[in-house]
CSV table of C-alpha atoms in Angstrom, one decimal:
chain,number,residue,atom,x,y,z
D,11,UNK,CA,-22.8,-11.7,-22.4
D,12,UNK,CA,-24.9,-14.3,-24.1
D,13,UNK,CA,-26.1,-17.1,-21.8
D,14,UNK,CA,-24.3,-19.8,-23.5
D,15,UNK,CA,-20.9,-18.1,-22.7
D,16,UNK,CA,-22.0,-17.2,-19.3
D,17,UNK,CA,-22.7,-20.9,-18.6
D,18,UNK,CA,-19.3,-21.8,-19.6
D,19,UNK,CA,-17.7,-19.5,-17.0
D,20,UNK,CA,-20.4,-21.0,-14.4
D,21,UNK,CA,-19.0,-24.4,-15.4
D,22,UNK,CA,-15.4,-23.4,-14.6
D,23,UNK,CA,-16.1,-21.4,-11.3
D,24,UNK,CA,-19.4,-22.5,-10.1
D,25,UNK,CA,-22.7,-20.5,-9.9
D,26,UNK,CA,-21.7,-19.0,-6.5
D,27,UNK,CA,-18.7,-17.4,-8.1
D,28,UNK,CA,-20.1,-16.0,-11.2
D,29,UNK,CA,-22.6,-13.4,-10.5
D,30,UNK,CA,-24.7,-11.1,-12.8
D,31,UNK,CA,-27.3,-9.7,-10.3
D,32,UNK,CA,-26.8,-5.9,-9.4
D,33,UNK,CA,-26.8,-6.7,-5.8
D,34,UNK,CA,-23.5,-8.4,-6.2
D,35,UNK,CA,-21.8,-5.7,-8.0
D,36,UNK,CA,-23.2,-2.6,-6.6
D,37,UNK,CA,-20.6,-2.6,-3.7
D,38,UNK,CA,-18.0,-2.1,-6.2
D,39,UNK,CA,-19.2,1.3,-7.2
D,40,UNK,CA,-19.4,4.6,-5.2
D,41,UNK,CA,-22.7,5.5,-6.9
D,42,UNK,CA,-25.3,2.9,-7.8
D,43,UNK,CA,-24.9,2.2,-11.5
D,44,UNK,CA,-28.1,2.3,-13.7
D,45,UNK,CA,-26.8,0.0,-16.2
D,46,UNK,CA,-24.7,-3.1,-15.1
D,47,UNK,CA,-23.5,-5.5,-17.8
D,48,UNK,CA,-20.2,-6.6,-16.0
D,49,UNK,CA,-20.0,-10.2,-14.8
D,50,UNK,CA,-18.5,-10.6,-11.4
D,51,UNK,CA,-16.2,-13.6,-11.0
D,52,UNK,CA,-14.6,-14.5,-7.7
D,53,UNK,CA,-12.2,-17.5,-8.2
D,54,UNK,CA,-11.4,-19.7,-5.4
D,55,UNK,CA,-8.0,-20.8,-6.4
D,56,UNK,CA,-5.1,-20.1,-9.0
D,57,UNK,CA,-6.4,-23.1,-11.3
D,58,UNK,CA,-10.0,-21.7,-11.4
D,59,UNK,CA,-8.4,-18.1,-12.1
D,60,UNK,CA,-6.4,-19.5,-14.8
D,61,UNK,CA,-9.1,-21.4,-16.6
D,62,UNK,CA,-11.6,-18.3,-16.4
D,63,UNK,CA,-8.7,-16.0,-17.9
D,64,UNK,CA,-7.9,-18.6,-20.5
D,65,UNK,CA,-11.6,-18.8,-21.7
D,66,UNK,CA,-12.0,-15.0,-21.6
D,67,UNK,CA,-9.0,-14.6,-23.7
D,68,UNK,CA,-10.1,-17.2,-26.3
D,69,UNK,CA,-13.5,-15.6,-26.5
D,70,UNK,CA,-12.2,-11.8,-26.6
D,71,UNK,CA,-13.9,-11.0,-23.3
D,72,UNK,CA,-12.2,-7.9,-21.5
D,73,UNK,CA,-11.2,-8.6,-17.9
D,74,UNK,CA,-10.8,-6.1,-15.1
D,75,UNK,CA,-9.4,-6.7,-11.7
D,76,UNK,CA,-10.6,-5.2,-8.6
D,77,UNK,CA,-7.6,-3.7,-6.8
D,78,UNK,CA,-8.8,-1.2,-4.3
D,79,UNK,CA,-11.5,1.2,-3.5
D,80,UNK,CA,-14.4,2.0,-5.9
D,81,UNK,CA,-14.5,1.4,-9.5
D,82,UNK,CA,-15.3,4.0,-12.3
D,83,UNK,CA,-19.1,3.9,-12.9
D,84,UNK,CA,-18.7,3.8,-16.6
D,85,UNK,CA,-16.9,0.3,-16.3
D,86,UNK,CA,-20.4,-1.0,-15.1
D,87,UNK,CA,-21.6,-0.8,-18.6
D,88,UNK,CA,-18.7,-2.8,-20.2
D,89,UNK,CA,-19.6,-6.4,-21.3
D,90,UNK,CA,-16.7,-8.1,-19.6
D,91,UNK,CA,-15.5,-9.7,-16.3
D,92,UNK,CA,-14.7,-8.1,-13.1
D,93,UNK,CA,-12.3,-10.4,-11.3
D,94,UNK,CA,-12.1,-10.1,-7.5
D,95,UNK,CA,-9.3,-12.4,-6.0
D,96,UNK,CA,-10.6,-12.1,-2.4
D,97,UNK,CA,-11.5,-15.8,-2.2
D,98,UNK,CA,-7.9,-16.8,-3.1
D,99,UNK,CA,-6.9,-16.6,0.6
D,100,UNK,CA,-4.7,-19.5,1.8
D,101,UNK,CA,-1.8,-18.9,4.1
D,102,UNK,CA,0.3,-21.5,2.4
D,103,UNK,CA,3.3,-21.4,4.7
D,104,UNK,CA,5.1,-19.4,7.5
D,105,UNK,CA,8.9,-20.1,7.1
D,106,UNK,CA,10.3,-19.0,10.2
D,107,UNK,CA,13.9,-20.1,9.3
D,108,UNK,CA,14.0,-17.9,6.1
D,109,UNK,CA,11.7,-15.1,7.5
D,110,UNK,CA,9.1,-15.6,4.8
D,111,UNK,CA,5.3,-16.1,4.8
D,112,UNK,CA,3.8,-17.4,1.5
D,113,UNK,CA,0.3,-15.9,1.4
D,114,UNK,CA,-2.4,-15.6,-1.3
D,115,UNK,CA,-4.0,-12.5,-2.4
D,116,UNK,CA,-7.1,-12.6,-0.2
D,117,UNK,CA,-5.0,-12.8,3.1
D,118,UNK,CA,-5.2,-9.7,5.1
D,119,UNK,CA,-2.9,-8.1,7.5
D,120,UNK,CA,-5.2,-8.9,10.3
D,121,UNK,CA,-5.3,-12.5,9.5
D,122,UNK,CA,-1.5,-13.1,9.1
D,123,UNK,CA,-0.8,-11.1,12.1
D,124,UNK,CA,-2.9,-13.5,14.1
D,125,UNK,CA,-1.0,-16.4,12.8
D,126,UNK,CA,2.4,-14.6,13.2
D,127,UNK,CA,1.5,-13.9,16.8
D,128,UNK,CA,1.4,-17.6,17.6
D,129,UNK,CA,5.2,-17.9,16.7
D,130,UNK,CA,6.5,-14.5,18.0
D,131,UNK,CA,7.0,-13.2,14.6
D,132,UNK,CA,5.7,-9.9,13.0
D,133,UNK,CA,5.4,-8.3,9.5
D,134,UNK,CA,5.6,-4.8,8.6
D,135,UNK,CA,2.3,-2.7,8.4
D,136,UNK,CA,1.4,-0.1,5.8
D,137,UNK,CA,0.9,3.7,7.0
D,138,UNK,CA,-1.3,4.7,4.2
D,139,UNK,CA,-3.1,1.6,3.0
D,140,UNK,CA,-6.0,1.5,0.6
D,141,UNK,CA,-6.5,-2.4,0.7
D,142,UNK,CA,-6.5,-5.1,3.4
D,143,UNK,CA,-4.6,-7.5,1.0
D,144,UNK,CA,-1.1,-7.9,1.9
D,145,UNK,CA,-0.2,-9.0,-1.7
D,146,UNK,CA,-1.9,-5.8,-3.0
D,147,UNK,CA,-0.6,-3.5,-0.5
D,148,UNK,CA,3.0,-4.7,-1.0
D,149,UNK,CA,2.7,-4.6,-4.7
D,150,UNK,CA,1.4,-1.1,-4.5
D,151,UNK,CA,4.5,-0.3,-2.5
D,152,UNK,CA,2.6,1.3,0.3
D,153,UNK,CA,4.8,3.0,2.6
D,154,UNK,CA,5.5,0.9,5.6
D,155,UNK,CA,5.6,2.1,9.2
D,156,UNK,CA,9.1,0.5,10.0
D,157,UNK,CA,10.5,1.8,6.8
D,158,UNK,CA,13.6,3.5,8.4
D,159,UNK,CA,16.0,0.7,8.4
D,160,UNK,CA,14.4,-2.1,6.5
D,161,UNK,CA,14.1,-3.2,2.8
D,162,UNK,CA,12.2,-0.7,0.8
D,163,UNK,CA,10.2,-3.6,-0.5
D,164,UNK,CA,8.5,-6.6,1.3
D,165,UNK,CA,7.9,-9.0,-1.4
D,166,UNK,CA,10.6,-11.7,-2.1
D,167,UNK,CA,8.8,-13.6,-5.1
D,168,UNK,CA,5.4,-13.5,-6.3
D,169,UNK,CA,2.9,-15.6,-8.6
D,170,UNK,CA,0.5,-14.1,-11.2
D,171,UNK,CA,-1.9,-15.3,-13.9
D,172,UNK,CA,-1.2,-13.8,-17.4
D,173,UNK,CA,-3.9,-12.5,-19.5
D,174,UNK,CA,-4.3,-15.7,-21.5
D,175,UNK,CA,-4.3,-17.9,-18.5
D,176,UNK,CA,-0.7,-19.0,-18.2
D,177,UNK,CA,0.7,-19.1,-14.6
D,178,UNK,CA,3.9,-16.8,-14.2
D,179,UNK,CA,6.1,-17.1,-11.2
D,180,UNK,CA,9.2,-14.8,-10.3
D,181,UNK,CA,12.6,-15.8,-8.8
D,182,UNK,CA,13.5,-19.5,-8.5
D,183,UNK,CA,9.8,-20.3,-8.3
D,184,UNK,CA,9.9,-20.0,-12.1
D,185,UNK,CA,11.7,-23.3,-12.2
D,186,UNK,CA,9.6,-25.4,-10.0
D,187,UNK,CA,6.0,-25.0,-8.8
D,188,UNK,CA,7.0,-23.7,-5.4
D,189,UNK,CA,10.5,-22.6,-5.8
D,190,UNK,CA,14.0,-24.0,-5.3
D,191,UNK,CA,14.8,-21.7,-2.5
D,192,UNK,CA,12.7,-19.3,-0.5
D,193,UNK,CA,14.7,-16.1,-0.6
D,194,UNK,CA,15.5,-13.9,-3.6
D,195,UNK,CA,17.1,-10.5,-2.6
D,196,UNK,CA,16.7,-9.4,-6.1
D,197,UNK,CA,13.1,-10.4,-6.6
D,198,UNK,CA,13.8,-12.6,-9.5
D,199,UNK,CA,13.7,-12.0,-13.2
D,200,UNK,CA,13.6,-8.4,-14.3
D,201,UNK,CA,9.8,-8.6,-15.3
D,202,UNK,CA,9.2,-8.7,-11.6
D,203,UNK,CA,9.8,-5.0,-11.3
D,204,UNK,CA,7.3,-4.3,-14.2
D,205,UNK,CA,4.5,-5.9,-12.2
D,206,UNK,CA,5.2,-3.3,-9.2
D,207,UNK,CA,2.7,-0.6,-9.5
D,208,UNK,CA,1.6,-2.0,-12.9
D,209,UNK,CA,-2.0,-2.0,-12.0
D,210,UNK,CA,-2.5,-5.4,-13.1
D,211,UNK,CA,-1.9,-4.7,-16.9
D,212,UNK,CA,0.6,-7.6,-17.3
D,213,UNK,CA,-1.1,-10.1,-15.1
D,214,UNK,CA,-3.1,-10.9,-12.1
D,215,UNK,CA,-1.0,-11.5,-8.9
D,216,UNK,CA,-2.6,-14.1,-6.8
D,217,UNK,CA,0.2,-15.0,-4.3
D,218,UNK,CA,3.4,-13.7,-2.9
D,219,UNK,CA,6.3,-14.6,-0.4
D,220,UNK,CA,6.6,-11.5,1.9
D,221,UNK,CA,9.2,-10.8,4.6
D,222,UNK,CA,8.4,-11.5,8.2
D,223,UNK,CA,10.6,-10.5,11.1
D,224,UNK,CA,11.5,-12.0,14.6
D,225,UNK,CA,10.2,-10.3,17.6
D,226,UNK,CA,13.1,-9.5,19.9
D,227,UNK,CA,13.6,-9.8,23.7
D,228,UNK,CA,12.6,-6.2,24.4
D,229,UNK,CA,10.2,-3.8,22.8
D,230,UNK,CA,9.8,0.0,23.8
D,231,UNK,CA,8.2,2.9,22.1
D,232,UNK,CA,9.1,6.6,23.1
D,233,UNK,CA,7.7,9.9,22.0
D,234,UNK,CA,9.0,13.4,22.0
D,235,UNK,CA,7.2,16.6,21.3
D,236,UNK,CA,8.7,19.7,19.3
D,237,UNK,CA,7.6,23.1,18.4
D,238,UNK,CA,8.5,22.8,14.9
D,239,UNK,CA,8.6,20.5,12.0
D,240,UNK,CA,12.3,21.3,11.4
D,241,UNK,CA,13.3,20.1,14.8
D,242,UNK,CA,11.3,17.1,14.7
D,243,UNK,CA,12.5,16.1,11.2
D,244,UNK,CA,16.1,16.6,12.3
D,245,UNK,CA,15.7,14.3,15.2
D,246,UNK,CA,14.2,11.6,13.0
D,247,UNK,CA,16.9,11.9,10.4
D,248,UNK,CA,19.7,11.5,12.8
D,249,UNK,CA,18.1,8.6,14.6
D,250,UNK,CA,17.7,6.8,11.1
D,251,UNK,CA,21.2,7.6,10.0
D,252,UNK,CA,22.5,6.1,13.1
D,253,UNK,CA,20.2,3.0,12.6
D,254,UNK,CA,18.8,3.0,16.0
D,255,UNK,CA,15.1,2.6,15.5
D,256,UNK,CA,12.7,-0.1,14.1
D,257,UNK,CA,9.8,2.4,13.7
D,258,UNK,CA,10.2,6.2,13.3
D,259,UNK,CA,7.4,8.5,12.5
D,260,UNK,CA,7.2,12.3,12.5
D,261,UNK,CA,3.7,13.8,12.8
D,262,UNK,CA,1.7,16.9,13.7
D,263,UNK,CA,-0.8,16.8,16.4
D,264,UNK,CA,-3.7,16.7,14.2
D,265,UNK,CA,-2.5,13.7,12.3
D,266,UNK,CA,-1.8,11.6,15.6
D,267,UNK,CA,-5.0,12.7,17.1
D,268,UNK,CA,-7.0,11.5,14.2
D,269,UNK,CA,-5.0,8.3,14.0
D,270,UNK,CA,-5.5,7.4,17.6
D,271,UNK,CA,-9.1,8.5,18.1
D,272,UNK,CA,-12.5,7.1,16.8
D,273,UNK,CA,-14.7,10.3,17.2
D,274,UNK,CA,-14.3,13.9,16.2
D,275,UNK,CA,-14.5,15.1,19.9
D,276,UNK,CA,-12.0,12.7,21.2
D,277,UNK,CA,-9.6,13.6,18.2
D,278,UNK,CA,-10.0,17.4,18.9
D,279,UNK,CA,-9.3,16.9,22.5
D,280,UNK,CA,-6.3,14.8,22.0
D,281,UNK,CA,-4.8,17.3,19.3
D,282,UNK,CA,-5.2,20.1,21.8
D,283,UNK,CA,-3.0,18.2,24.4
D,284,UNK,CA,-0.2,17.2,22.1
D,285,UNK,CA,2.8,19.1,20.9
D,286,UNK,CA,2.5,20.8,17.5
D,287,UNK,CA,4.9,18.3,16.1
D,288,UNK,CA,5.9,14.9,17.6
D,289,UNK,CA,8.5,12.0,16.8
D,290,UNK,CA,7.6,8.4,17.8
D,291,UNK,CA,10.5,5.9,18.0
D,292,UNK,CA,10.0,2.2,18.3
D,293,UNK,CA,12.6,-0.3,19.5
D,294,UNK,CA,12.7,-4.0,19.0
D,295,UNK,CA,15.9,-5.7,20.0
D,296,UNK,CA,18.2,-7.2,22.7
D,297,UNK,CA,17.5,-5.1,26.1
D,298,UNK,CA,21.0,-3.8,26.1
D,299,UNK,CA,20.7,-2.2,22.6
D,300,UNK,CA,17.1,-0.9,23.4
D,301,UNK,CA,18.6,0.9,26.5
D,302,UNK,CA,21.4,2.2,24.6
D,303,UNK,CA,19.5,3.4,21.6
D,304,UNK,CA,16.7,4.7,23.8
D,305,UNK,CA,19.3,6.9,25.7
D,306,UNK,CA,21.0,8.2,22.5
D,307,UNK,CA,17.7,9.0,20.6
D,308,UNK,CA,16.5,10.9,23.7
D,309,UNK,CA,19.9,12.9,23.7
D,310,UNK,CA,19.2,13.7,20.0
D,311,UNK,CA,15.7,14.9,20.7
D,312,UNK,CA,16.8,17.1,23.7
D,313,UNK,CA,19.5,18.5,21.5
D,314,UNK,CA,17.0,19.7,18.9
D,315,UNK,CA,14.6,21.0,21.5
D,316,UNK,CA,12.4,18.0,22.0
D,317,UNK,CA,10.8,17.1,25.3
D,318,UNK,CA,9.5,13.6,26.3
D,319,UNK,CA,5.8,13.2,25.5
D,320,UNK,CA,3.3,11.5,27.8
D,321,UNK,CA,3.6,7.8,28.3
D,322,UNK,CA,0.2,7.5,27.3
D,323,UNK,CA,0.9,8.6,23.8
D,324,UNK,CA,4.0,6.1,23.6
D,325,UNK,CA,1.7,3.2,24.9
D,326,UNK,CA,-1.1,4.0,22.4
D,327,UNK,CA,1.4,4.3,19.5
D,328,UNK,CA,3.0,0.9,20.6
D,329,UNK,CA,-0.4,-0.6,20.1
D,330,UNK,CA,-1.0,1.3,16.9
D,331,UNK,CA,2.3,0.2,15.3
D,332,UNK,CA,0.8,-3.4,15.4
D,333,UNK,CA,-1.8,-2.8,12.8
D,334,UNK,CA,-2.2,-1.3,9.3
D,335,UNK,CA,-3.2,2.2,9.0
D,336,UNK,CA,-6.1,2.5,6.6
D,337,UNK,CA,-6.7,5.9,5.0
D,338,UNK,CA,-10.4,5.3,5.0
D,339,UNK,CA,-10.4,4.8,8.8
D,340,UNK,CA,-9.8,8.6,9.0
D,341,UNK,CA,-13.0,9.4,7.4
D,342,UNK,CA,-14.9,9.5,10.6
D,343,UNK,CA,-13.2,12.9,11.5
D,344,UNK,CA,-14.7,15.0,9.0
D,345,UNK,CA,-16.4,12.7,6.4
D,346,UNK,CA,-13.6,12.1,3.9
D,347,UNK,CA,-9.8,12.3,3.5
D,348,UNK,CA,-7.7,13.5,0.6
D,349,UNK,CA,-4.2,12.5,0.8
D,350,UNK,CA,-1.2,14.3,-0.8
D,351,UNK,CA,1.9,11.8,-0.5
D,352,UNK,CA,5.4,11.9,-2.1
D,353,UNK,CA,9.1,11.5,-1.3
D,354,UNK,CA,11.7,14.2,-0.7
D,355,UNK,CA,14.8,14.9,1.2
D,356,UNK,CA,14.7,15.8,4.9
D,357,UNK,CA,15.7,19.3,4.8
D,358,UNK,CA,13.1,20.0,2.2
D,359,UNK,CA,10.0,18.5,3.9
D,360,UNK,CA,9.2,21.1,6.4
D,361,UNK,CA,9.1,23.8,3.8
D,362,UNK,CA,6.9,21.7,1.5
D,363,UNK,CA,4.6,20.9,4.5
D,364,UNK,CA,4.2,24.5,5.4
D,365,UNK,CA,3.3,25.5,1.9
D,366,UNK,CA,0.6,22.7,1.7
D,367,UNK,CA,-0.8,23.9,5.0
D,368,UNK,CA,-1.0,27.5,3.6
D,369,UNK,CA,-2.4,26.5,0.4
D,370,UNK,CA,-5.0,24.5,2.0
D,371,UNK,CA,-5.8,26.8,4.9
D,372,UNK,CA,-9.5,26.3,4.7
D,373,UNK,CA,-9.1,22.7,5.9
D,374,UNK,CA,-7.6,20.9,8.9
D,375,UNK,CA,-4.4,19.2,7.8
D,376,UNK,CA,-2.8,16.1,9.2
D,377,UNK,CA,0.8,15.6,8.3
D,378,UNK,CA,3.2,12.6,8.5
D,379,UNK,CA,6.7,12.0,7.5
D,380,UNK,CA,8.6,8.6,7.7
D,381,UNK,CA,12.3,8.3,7.0
D,382,UNK,CA,13.2,5.8,4.2
D,383,UNK,CA,16.3,3.6,4.1
D,384,UNK,CA,18.2,5.2,6.9
D,385,UNK,CA,17.0,8.6,6.2
D,386,UNK,CA,18.0,8.9,2.7
D,387,UNK,CA,14.7,10.4,2.0
D,388,UNK,CA,11.4,11.0,3.7
D,389,UNK,CA,8.0,9.7,2.8
D,390,UNK,CA,5.7,12.8,3.4
D,391,UNK,CA,2.0,12.9,3.6
D,392,UNK,CA,-0.7,15.7,4.1
D,393,UNK,CA,-4.2,14.6,4.9
D,394,UNK,CA,-6.9,17.1,4.0
D,395,UNK,CA,-9.8,16.3,6.3
D,396,UNK,CA,-13.0,17.4,4.3
D,397,UNK,CA,-16.6,16.4,3.6
D,398,UNK,CA,-17.4,13.1,2.0
D,399,UNK,CA,-17.8,14.5,-1.6
D,400,UNK,CA,-15.9,17.8,-1.3
D,401,UNK,CA,-15.0,18.4,-4.9
D,402,UNK,CA,-13.3,21.6,-4.1
D,403,UNK,CA,-10.9,19.7,-1.8
D,404,UNK,CA,-10.1,17.3,-4.5
D,405,UNK,CA,-9.4,20.2,-7.0
D,406,UNK,CA,-7.1,21.5,-4.5
D,407,UNK,CA,-5.4,18.3,-3.9
D,408,UNK,CA,-4.6,18.0,-7.7
D,409,UNK,CA,-3.4,21.6,-7.7
D,410,UNK,CA,-1.1,21.0,-4.9
D,411,UNK,CA,0.4,17.8,-6.4
D,412,UNK,CA,1.2,19.7,-9.6
D,413,UNK,CA,3.1,22.4,-7.7
D,414,UNK,CA,5.0,19.8,-5.6
D,415,UNK,CA,5.9,17.9,-8.8
D,416,UNK,CA,7.2,21.3,-10.3
D,417,UNK,CA,9.4,21.4,-7.1
D,418,UNK,CA,11.0,17.9,-7.8
D,419,UNK,CA,9.3,15.6,-5.3
D,420,UNK,CA,8.8,12.0,-6.2
D,421,UNK,CA,5.3,10.3,-6.5
D,422,UNK,CA,5.6,6.6,-5.9
D,423,UNK,CA,2.6,5.2,-7.3
D,424,UNK,CA,0.3,7.8,-8.7
D,425,UNK,CA,-3.3,7.0,-9.7
D,426,UNK,CA,-6.2,9.1,-11.3
D,427,UNK,CA,-5.6,12.5,-12.1
D,428,UNK,CA,-2.1,12.5,-10.3
D,429,UNK,CA,-1.1,9.7,-12.6
D,430,UNK,CA,-2.1,11.8,-15.8
D,431,UNK,CA,0.1,14.7,-14.5
D,432,UNK,CA,3.1,12.3,-13.6
D,433,UNK,CA,3.0,10.5,-17.1
D,434,UNK,CA,2.6,13.7,-19.0
D,435,UNK,CA,6.1,14.4,-17.8
D,436,UNK,CA,7.7,11.1,-18.5
D,437,UNK,CA,10.2,10.6,-21.3
D,438,UNK,CA,8.1,9.3,-24.2
D,439,UNK,CA,10.4,6.4,-24.5
D,440,UNK,CA,9.4,5.2,-21.2
D,441,UNK,CA,5.8,5.2,-22.2
D,442,UNK,CA,6.8,3.3,-25.5
D,443,UNK,CA,8.5,0.6,-23.5
D,444,UNK,CA,5.5,0.1,-21.2
D,445,UNK,CA,3.1,-0.1,-24.0
D,446,UNK,CA,5.4,-2.5,-26.0
D,447,UNK,CA,5.7,-4.8,-23.1
D,448,UNK,CA,2.1,-4.8,-22.8
D,449,UNK,CA,1.7,-5.8,-26.4
D,450,UNK,CA,4.0,-8.8,-25.9
D,451,UNK,CA,2.3,-10.1,-22.7
D,452,UNK,CA,-1.4,-9.2,-23.6
D,453,UNK,CA,-1.4,-8.9,-27.6
D,454,UNK,CA,-5.2,-8.6,-27.6
D,455,UNK,CA,-5.2,-5.9,-24.8
D,456,UNK,CA,-7.9,-7.6,-22.8
D,457,UNK,CA,-6.7,-7.2,-19.2
D,458,UNK,CA,-7.5,-3.8,-17.7
D,459,UNK,CA,-7.6,-2.5,-21.2
D,460,UNK,CA,-6.9,1.0,-22.2
D,461,UNK,CA,-4.7,1.9,-19.2
D,462,UNK,CA,-1.1,1.8,-18.0
D,463,UNK,CA,-1.9,2.7,-14.5
D,464,UNK,CA,-5.1,3.8,-12.7
D,465,UNK,CA,-6.0,7.0,-14.7
D,466,UNK,CA,-3.7,6.5,-17.6
């Protein structure tokens, strides 16, 4: 980028927010790039972001947003902008009456939790997060721990900057700067749905109103051990169908041990002490209802061969339910974590889990299942614990995904090689619709160019 144009961006965003030095950009790439031409821009508010986008669009400068993890090393050579929204980070409002928090992109789960704790409120935490950003995680539709009897999405309305710098708002926020009413059950205009998992090809989301929840009078977490996945899944299914739990997770001993430990030795010890499969229930309600639900779910567990697990496990899981579960936090165990995640019916999950374990028998496998919408389906995840740069594990992951897709599972937000496989199977009309909408909103194709989702 020539110096004159670079200075124009500096005038808009300030020298501290427009960086060209390799040191500022190296952290975005897994391997240190040898040739860096990208310019890093970190806007501090939506107005600054809007002006940066408008100038870039006018001058035909490609723009790429940092969404999660590392970027493709080839991107470093592109003469364009890398936009990171981490500095747009205000908690605009916590609306207790309407059970909504209005937050900007840079607000993390940990930071909003601290704010909500002060007013006895909570939000729902992700179980397989790749970003600490609440807006990014919820737009990615990351599975949430308390997914059994809550809304399948956690965003009411959101705001984005379009590729040419215009501000776009969903719901009633489209009519006034900050909305006519807070709550929009249908998420506003239809374009809202396109932004979900769109990998920022239509715009750059910078703020959202997310659902929050009241903490009730009583809180309890219970755990039960089982000798098979079938029995554990059946128990979780019944409890979810009866709408008796706030959290409900099914996990094998390896998954829970890795989740709850911080060293390989501690994880191995805990795994040896747990039942092969476990169901953990969380209750948050009036004391009488907690007592009744605890009794009834205990009976369901017993009928399916479950035995009460240690109080220590329940205590540790109660604390863990309060925080996001980041995939990268599991890397301590063997150096890296490859996840295979999808949705299927409860009765299919045990067989698919067994097939994955057999296929990946050379590795230790942690497995998790979370009921979705009253047990109508289950989110299933298999974690392959492997070396940091184990290419064989990645090849195996792709192969298993391909076989699972052949068996009819649903992949919610595919990325990379998995996205390529999924999009190969889509109706061509769906692809045409996405591309046409992209041309309408971004006719120059400058925002996250040449992709529909990550990898496609």
